[in-house]
Coordinates of C-alpha atoms in Angstrom, one line a residue:
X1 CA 23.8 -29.1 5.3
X2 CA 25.9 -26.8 7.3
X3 CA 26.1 -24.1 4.6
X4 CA 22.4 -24.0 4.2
X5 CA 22.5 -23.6 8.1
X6 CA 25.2 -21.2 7.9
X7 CA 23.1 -19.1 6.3
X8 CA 19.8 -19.9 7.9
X9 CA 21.6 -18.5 11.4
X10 CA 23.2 -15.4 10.0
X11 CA 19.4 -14.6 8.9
X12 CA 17.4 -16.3 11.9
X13 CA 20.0 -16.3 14.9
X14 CA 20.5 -20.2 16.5
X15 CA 17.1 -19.4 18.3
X16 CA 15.5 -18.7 15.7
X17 CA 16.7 -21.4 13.3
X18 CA 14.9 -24.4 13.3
X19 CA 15.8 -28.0 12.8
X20 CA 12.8 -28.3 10.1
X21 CA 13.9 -25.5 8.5
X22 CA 17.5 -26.5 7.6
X23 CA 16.3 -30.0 6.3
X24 CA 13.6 -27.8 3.8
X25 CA 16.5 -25.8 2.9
X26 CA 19.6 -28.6 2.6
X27 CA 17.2 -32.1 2.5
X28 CA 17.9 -34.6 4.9
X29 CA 15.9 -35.0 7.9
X30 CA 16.2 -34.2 11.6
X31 CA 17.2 -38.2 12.3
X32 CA 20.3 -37.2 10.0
X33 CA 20.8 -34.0 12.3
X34 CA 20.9 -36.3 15.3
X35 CA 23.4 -38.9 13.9
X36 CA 25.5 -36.0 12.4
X37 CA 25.3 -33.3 15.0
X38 CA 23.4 -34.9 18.2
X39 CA 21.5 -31.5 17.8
X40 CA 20.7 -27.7 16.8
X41 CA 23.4 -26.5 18.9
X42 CA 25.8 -29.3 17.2
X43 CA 25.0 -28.2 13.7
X44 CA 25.9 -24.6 15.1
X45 CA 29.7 -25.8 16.2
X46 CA 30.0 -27.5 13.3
X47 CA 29.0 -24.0 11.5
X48 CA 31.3 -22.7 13.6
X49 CA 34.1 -24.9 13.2
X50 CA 33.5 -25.0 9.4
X51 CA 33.6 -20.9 9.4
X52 CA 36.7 -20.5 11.6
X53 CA 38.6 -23.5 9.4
X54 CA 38.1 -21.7 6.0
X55 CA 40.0 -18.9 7.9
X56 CA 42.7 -21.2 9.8
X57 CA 43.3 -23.6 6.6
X58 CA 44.7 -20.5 4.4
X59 CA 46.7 -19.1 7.4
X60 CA 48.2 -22.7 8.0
X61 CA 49.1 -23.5 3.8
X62 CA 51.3 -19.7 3.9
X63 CA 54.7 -20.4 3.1
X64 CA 56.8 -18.3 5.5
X65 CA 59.7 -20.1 5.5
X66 CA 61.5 -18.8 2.3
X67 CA 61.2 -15.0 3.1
X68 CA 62.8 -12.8 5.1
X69 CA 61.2 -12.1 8.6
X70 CA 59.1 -8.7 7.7
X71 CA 58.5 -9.6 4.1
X72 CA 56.8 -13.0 5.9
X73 CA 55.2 -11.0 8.5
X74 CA 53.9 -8.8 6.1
X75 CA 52.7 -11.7 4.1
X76 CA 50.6 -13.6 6.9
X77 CA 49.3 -10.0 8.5
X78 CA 47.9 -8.8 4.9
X79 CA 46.3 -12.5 4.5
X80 CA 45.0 -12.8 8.1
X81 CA 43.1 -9.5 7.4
X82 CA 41.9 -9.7 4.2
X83 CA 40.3 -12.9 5.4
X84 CA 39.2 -11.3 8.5
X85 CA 37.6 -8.2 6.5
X86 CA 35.4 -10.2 4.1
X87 CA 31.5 -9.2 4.3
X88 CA 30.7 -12.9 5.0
X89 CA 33.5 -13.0 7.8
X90 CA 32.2 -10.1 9.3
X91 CA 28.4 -12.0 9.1
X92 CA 30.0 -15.3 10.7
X93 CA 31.6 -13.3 13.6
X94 CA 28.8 -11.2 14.3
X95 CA 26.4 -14.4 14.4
X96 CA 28.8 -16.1 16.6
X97 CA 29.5 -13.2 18.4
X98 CA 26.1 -12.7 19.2
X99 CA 25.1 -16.1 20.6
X100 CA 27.6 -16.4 22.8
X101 CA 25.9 -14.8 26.2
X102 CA 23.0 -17.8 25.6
X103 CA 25.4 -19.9 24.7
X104 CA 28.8 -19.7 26.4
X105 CA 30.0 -23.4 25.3
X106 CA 30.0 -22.4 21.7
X107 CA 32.1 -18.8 22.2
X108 CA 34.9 -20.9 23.8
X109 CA 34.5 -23.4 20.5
X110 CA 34.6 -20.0 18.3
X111 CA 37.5 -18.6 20.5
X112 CA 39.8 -21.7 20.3
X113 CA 39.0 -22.9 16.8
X114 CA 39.3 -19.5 15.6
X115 CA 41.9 -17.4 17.5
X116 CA 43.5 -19.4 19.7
X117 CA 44.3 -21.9 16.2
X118 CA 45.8 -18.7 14.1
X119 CA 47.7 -17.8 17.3
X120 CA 49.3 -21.4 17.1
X121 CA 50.5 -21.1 13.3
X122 CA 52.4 -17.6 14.1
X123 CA 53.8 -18.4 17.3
X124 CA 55.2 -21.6 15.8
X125 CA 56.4 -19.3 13.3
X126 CA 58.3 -17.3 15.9
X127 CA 59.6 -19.9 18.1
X128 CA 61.4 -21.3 14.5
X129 CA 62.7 -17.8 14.1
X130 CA 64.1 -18.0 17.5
X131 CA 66.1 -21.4 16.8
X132 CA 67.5 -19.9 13.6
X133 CA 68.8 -16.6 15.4
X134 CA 66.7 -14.6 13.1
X135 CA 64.3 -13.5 16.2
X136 CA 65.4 -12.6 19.9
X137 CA 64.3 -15.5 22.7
X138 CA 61.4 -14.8 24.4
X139 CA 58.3 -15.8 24.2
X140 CA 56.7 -17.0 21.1
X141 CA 53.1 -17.1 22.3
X142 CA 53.2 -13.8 23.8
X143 CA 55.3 -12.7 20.8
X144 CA 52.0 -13.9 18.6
X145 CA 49.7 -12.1 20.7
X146 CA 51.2 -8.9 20.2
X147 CA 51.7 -9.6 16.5
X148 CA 48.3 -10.0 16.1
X149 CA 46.4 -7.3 18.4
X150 CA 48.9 -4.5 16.2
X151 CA 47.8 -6.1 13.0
X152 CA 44.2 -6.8 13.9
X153 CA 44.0 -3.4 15.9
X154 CA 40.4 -2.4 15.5
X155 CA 39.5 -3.7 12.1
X156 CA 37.2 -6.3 13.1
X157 CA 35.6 -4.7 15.2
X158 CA 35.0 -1.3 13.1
X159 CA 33.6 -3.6 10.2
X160 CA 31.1 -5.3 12.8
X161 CA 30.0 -2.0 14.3
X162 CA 29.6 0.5 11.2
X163 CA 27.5 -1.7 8.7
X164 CA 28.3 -1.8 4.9
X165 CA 32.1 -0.1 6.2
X166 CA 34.6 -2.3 4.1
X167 CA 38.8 -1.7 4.7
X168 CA 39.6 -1.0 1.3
X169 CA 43.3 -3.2 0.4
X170 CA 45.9 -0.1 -0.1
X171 CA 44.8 0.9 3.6
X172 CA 45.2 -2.8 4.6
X173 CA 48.5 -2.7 3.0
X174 CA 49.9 0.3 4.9
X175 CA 48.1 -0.3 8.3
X176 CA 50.2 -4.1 7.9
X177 CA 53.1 -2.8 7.2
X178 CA 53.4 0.1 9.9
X179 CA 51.8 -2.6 12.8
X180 CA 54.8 -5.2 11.3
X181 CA 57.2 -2.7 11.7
X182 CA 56.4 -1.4 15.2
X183 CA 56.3 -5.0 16.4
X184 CA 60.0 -5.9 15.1
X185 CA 60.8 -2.0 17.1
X186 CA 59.3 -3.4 19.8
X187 CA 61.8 -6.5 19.9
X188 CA 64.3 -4.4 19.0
X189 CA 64.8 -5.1 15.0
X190 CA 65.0 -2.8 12.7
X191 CA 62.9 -3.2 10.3
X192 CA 65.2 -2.0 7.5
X193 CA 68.0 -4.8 8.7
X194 CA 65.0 -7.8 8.0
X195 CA 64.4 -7.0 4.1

């Protein structure tokens, strides 16, 4: 049910997407919406939630631990946005994107199940690295906010605004790699010292 609404919103919009039509589409009927969901809008977080899990599940299964800082960093910033820069990511965030001025509850669900969950994994990341001596003290949330505005930079939203513009990977690659390494600069590692 909620990939047949998945892609019933990315072609309708949640206003235009009607309970009747995701039973026609994905069987059931509303009754089973209502026990499942409560409503339309439920469906939609649970669309959302479903989207933004795909996305969080990968990031949370990487296996940092074993590498050496940058290599690691490298690792989860070339994951985070190949995931990030897939067509149907793109869709999802531009659908979710674009409900959220009727619907302000669900941008919050998007923000923290999305963003907010990523920014978890990483930070927990850092504040490990901290304990270990491999990462000066500070911050680890604000550390992971900084990682991932340099590596995120302006992808996202480039892909959402210029329509069928797709990152190809060798410019992924080297965009990761030069954010990575301004970010250990920025805490005052040399990135040569953390191969």
């Amino acid at each position: 049910m909620i990939d047949a609404a998945r892609e019933l919103f990315c072609e309708h919009g949640l206003a235009g997407t009607t309970l009747e039509m995701i039973t026609a589409e994905a069987g059931g009927s509303r009754r089973t919406i209502y026990e499942l969901f409560g409503n339309k809008d439920g469906v939609f977080e649970a669309v959302i939630r479903d989207c933004t899990g795909r996305v969080t599940s990968v990031m949370a299964g990487l296996e940092l631990t074993d590498l050496p800082l940058r290599a690691a960093l490298i690792h989860y910033g070339e994951t985070l946005m190949t995931l990030l820069t897939t067509p149907d990511t793109i869709r999802y965030m531009r659908l979710f994107l674009g409900e959220v001025p009727r619907f302000p509850k669900l941008g919050k669900v998007f923000y923290e199940s999305g963003l907010m969950t990523g920014r978890k994994f990483i930070a927990s990341y850092f504040e490990r690295q901290m304990a270990e001596g491999n990462f000066p003290k500070a911050d680890p949330k604000q550390a992971a906010v900084f990682f991932s505005s340099l590596v995120k930079a302006d992808y996202d939203i480039r892909q959402m605004s210029y329509i069928d513009w797709e990152p190809q990977a060798k410019d992924l690659h080297s965009h990761v790699i030069a954010a990575v390494d301004m970010f250990l600069r920025g805490y005052g590692i040399d990135p040569q010292q953390t191969r």
